[in-house]
Amino acid sequence: MNKKEQIENEIEKTLQLFENAERLEPDPHFVTRVEAVIREEENEKFVFSLFLKPAFYIVLFLLNFTSAYFYLTDGNNSLESSTNSELVEVFTNDFNISNSSLNLLNIQ
């Protein structure tokens, strides 16, 4: 018997073991335990959806409302420059830019 035939015989023996294997019976309480775990997960999802989702949306709405309020009212308190020359002056003072540099950038 050569090596190839020996390998094929071993494969056949292994496949026969799979075909003749006896079926293991699960624990009689296995289904009950699985159903209990599923019910617990459903209860947790219910609590989350019942209490936490509305609370999350209320907090999100209040945050959005507050940020919109500050965004709309903040414009009156900030430095308002009405002309382009005032903006250039503020820009040059803040960044220490000379007039020659401004001419290079074509800012008027």
mmCIF file of C-alpha atoms in Angstrom:
data_model
loop_
_atom_site.group_PDB
_atom_site.id
_atom_site.type_symbol
_atom_site.label_atom_id
_atom_site.label_comp_id
_atom_site.label_asym_id
_atom_site.label_seq_id
_atom_site.Cartn_x
_atom_site.Cartn_y
_atom_site.Cartn_z
ATOM 1 C CA MET A 1 0.000 0.000 0.000
ATOM 2 C CA ASN A 2 1.446 3.294 -0.974
ATOM 3 C CA LYS A 3 1.227 6.542 0.908
ATOM 4 C CA LYS A 4 -1.632 7.974 -1.167
ATOM 5 C CA GLU A 5 -3.839 4.931 -0.507
ATOM 6 C CA GLN A 6 -3.028 5.129 3.193
ATOM 7 C CA ILE A 7 -4.113 8.784 3.317
ATOM 8 C CA GLU A 8 -7.345 7.936 1.492
ATOM 9 C CA ASN A 9 -8.055 5.124 3.971
ATOM 10 C CA GLU A 10 -7.532 7.493 6.890
ATOM 11 C CA ILE A 11 -9.900 10.014 5.314
ATOM 12 C CA GLU A 12 -12.538 7.297 4.840
ATOM 13 C CA LYS A 13 -12.195 6.223 8.481
ATOM 14 C CA THR A 14 -12.597 9.816 9.636
ATOM 15 C CA LEU A 15 -15.690 10.346 7.488
ATOM 16 C CA GLN A 16 -17.199 7.102 8.804
ATOM 17 C CA LEU A 17 -16.717 8.384 12.347
ATOM 18 C CA PHE A 18 -18.698 11.520 11.472
ATOM 19 C CA GLU A 19 -21.512 9.478 9.939
ATOM 20 C CA ASN A 20 -21.734 7.055 12.860
ATOM 21 C CA ALA A 21 -21.360 9.610 15.625
ATOM 22 C CA GLU A 22 -24.127 9.508 18.180
ATOM 23 C CA ARG A 23 -26.225 12.568 18.619
ATOM 24 C CA LEU A 24 -25.857 14.377 21.925
ATOM 25 C CA GLU A 25 -29.064 15.415 23.612
ATOM 26 C CA PRO A 26 -29.182 18.926 25.071
ATOM 27 C CA ASP A 27 -30.044 19.585 28.669
ATOM 28 C CA PRO A 28 -33.844 19.498 29.135
ATOM 29 C CA HIS A 29 -33.750 22.991 30.661
ATOM 30 C CA PHE A 30 -31.606 24.437 27.852
ATOM 31 C CA VAL A 31 -34.540 25.892 25.907
ATOM 32 C CA THR A 32 -35.971 27.434 29.078
ATOM 33 C CA ARG A 33 -32.653 29.111 29.879
ATOM 34 C CA VAL A 34 -32.290 30.494 26.363
ATOM 35 C CA GLU A 35 -35.840 31.881 26.452
ATOM 36 C CA ALA A 36 -35.125 33.521 29.832
ATOM 37 C CA VAL A 37 -32.017 35.239 28.446
ATOM 38 C CA ILE A 38 -33.993 36.493 25.441
ATOM 39 C CA ARG A 39 -36.742 37.862 27.719
ATOM 40 C CA GLU A 40 -34.146 39.665 29.881
ATOM 41 C CA GLU A 41 -32.628 41.328 26.811
ATOM 42 C CA GLU A 42 -36.077 42.418 25.626
ATOM 43 C CA ASN A 43 -36.810 43.940 29.046
ATOM 44 C CA GLU A 44 -33.521 45.874 28.975
ATOM 45 C CA LYS A 45 -34.315 47.224 25.522
ATOM 46 C CA PHE A 46 -37.782 48.231 26.715
ATOM 47 C CA VAL A 47 -36.369 50.175 29.675
ATOM 48 C CA PHE A 48 -33.903 51.950 27.395
ATOM 49 C CA SER A 49 -36.537 52.873 24.859
ATOM 50 C CA LEU A 50 -39.101 53.866 27.467
ATOM 51 C CA PHE A 51 -36.968 56.150 29.644
ATOM 52 C CA LEU A 52 -33.572 56.892 28.174
ATOM 53 C CA LYS A 53 -34.463 57.692 24.580
ATOM 54 C CA PRO A 54 -36.936 60.491 25.477
ATOM 55 C CA ALA A 55 -34.486 61.877 28.039
ATOM 56 C CA PHE A 56 -31.714 61.861 25.440
ATOM 57 C CA TYR A 57 -33.887 63.678 22.907
ATOM 58 C CA ILE A 58 -34.934 66.294 25.487
ATOM 59 C CA VAL A 59 -31.294 66.997 26.399
ATOM 60 C CA LEU A 60 -30.370 67.159 22.719
ATOM 61 C CA PHE A 61 -33.215 69.605 22.030
ATOM 62 C CA LEU A 62 -32.218 71.825 24.974
ATOM 63 C CA LEU A 63 -28.599 71.836 23.841
ATOM 64 C CA ASN A 64 -29.647 72.761 20.314
ATOM 65 C CA PHE A 65 -31.987 75.486 21.557
ATOM 66 C CA THR A 66 -29.299 76.925 23.859
ATOM 67 C CA SER A 67 -26.645 76.978 21.144
ATOM 68 C CA ALA A 68 -29.074 78.623 18.700
ATOM 69 C CA TYR A 69 -29.930 81.266 21.317
ATOM 70 C CA PHE A 70 -26.259 82.097 21.953
ATOM 71 C CA TYR A 71 -25.501 82.092 18.231
ATOM 72 C CA LEU A 72 -28.284 84.563 17.485
ATOM 73 C CA THR A 73 -27.591 86.895 20.414
ATOM 74 C CA ASP A 74 -23.777 86.814 20.217
ATOM 75 C CA GLY A 75 -23.652 89.009 17.096
ATOM 76 C CA ASN A 76 -24.661 92.109 19.055
ATOM 77 C CA ASN A 77 -21.840 91.816 21.590
ATOM 78 C CA SER A 78 -18.914 91.170 19.244
ATOM 79 C CA LEU A 79 -16.716 93.748 17.546
ATOM 80 C CA GLU A 80 -18.609 94.972 14.521
ATOM 81 C CA SER A 81 -16.671 96.665 11.736
ATOM 82 C CA SER A 82 -18.767 98.296 9.114
ATOM 83 C CA THR A 83 -16.115 99.108 6.559
ATOM 84 C CA ASN A 84 -13.415 97.197 4.806
ATOM 85 C CA SER A 85 -10.711 99.608 5.957
ATOM 86 C CA GLU A 86 -11.551 98.985 9.614
ATOM 87 C CA LEU A 87 -11.273 95.252 9.034
ATOM 88 C CA VAL A 88 -7.876 95.683 7.379
ATOM 89 C CA GLU A 89 -6.706 97.832 10.281
ATOM 90 C CA VAL A 90 -7.775 95.217 12.816
ATOM 91 C CA PHE A 91 -6.095 92.528 10.730
ATOM 92 C CA THR A 92 -2.810 94.437 10.486
ATOM 93 C CA ASN A 93 -2.772 95.259 14.194
ATOM 94 C CA ASP A 94 -3.512 91.682 15.252
ATOM 95 C CA PHE A 95 -0.952 90.039 12.984
ATOM 96 C CA ASN A 96 1.657 92.846 12.865
ATOM 97 C CA ILE A 97 1.565 93.131 9.095
ATOM 98 C CA SER A 98 3.172 96.135 7.429
ATOM 99 C CA ASN A 99 1.562 98.136 4.635
ATOM 100 C CA SER A 100 3.971 96.707 2.057
ATOM 101 C CA SER A 101 2.879 93.184 2.954
ATOM 102 C CA LEU A 102 -0.742 94.211 2.584
ATOM 103 C CA ASN A 103 -0.044 95.569 -0.880
ATOM 104 C CA LEU A 104 1.526 92.262 -1.831
ATOM 105 C CA LEU A 105 -1.603 90.454 -0.714
ATOM 106 C CA ASN A 106 -3.816 92.952 -2.610
ATOM 107 C CA ILE A 107 -5.826 93.737 0.490
ATOM 108 C CA GLN A 108 -7.246 97.201 0.391
#
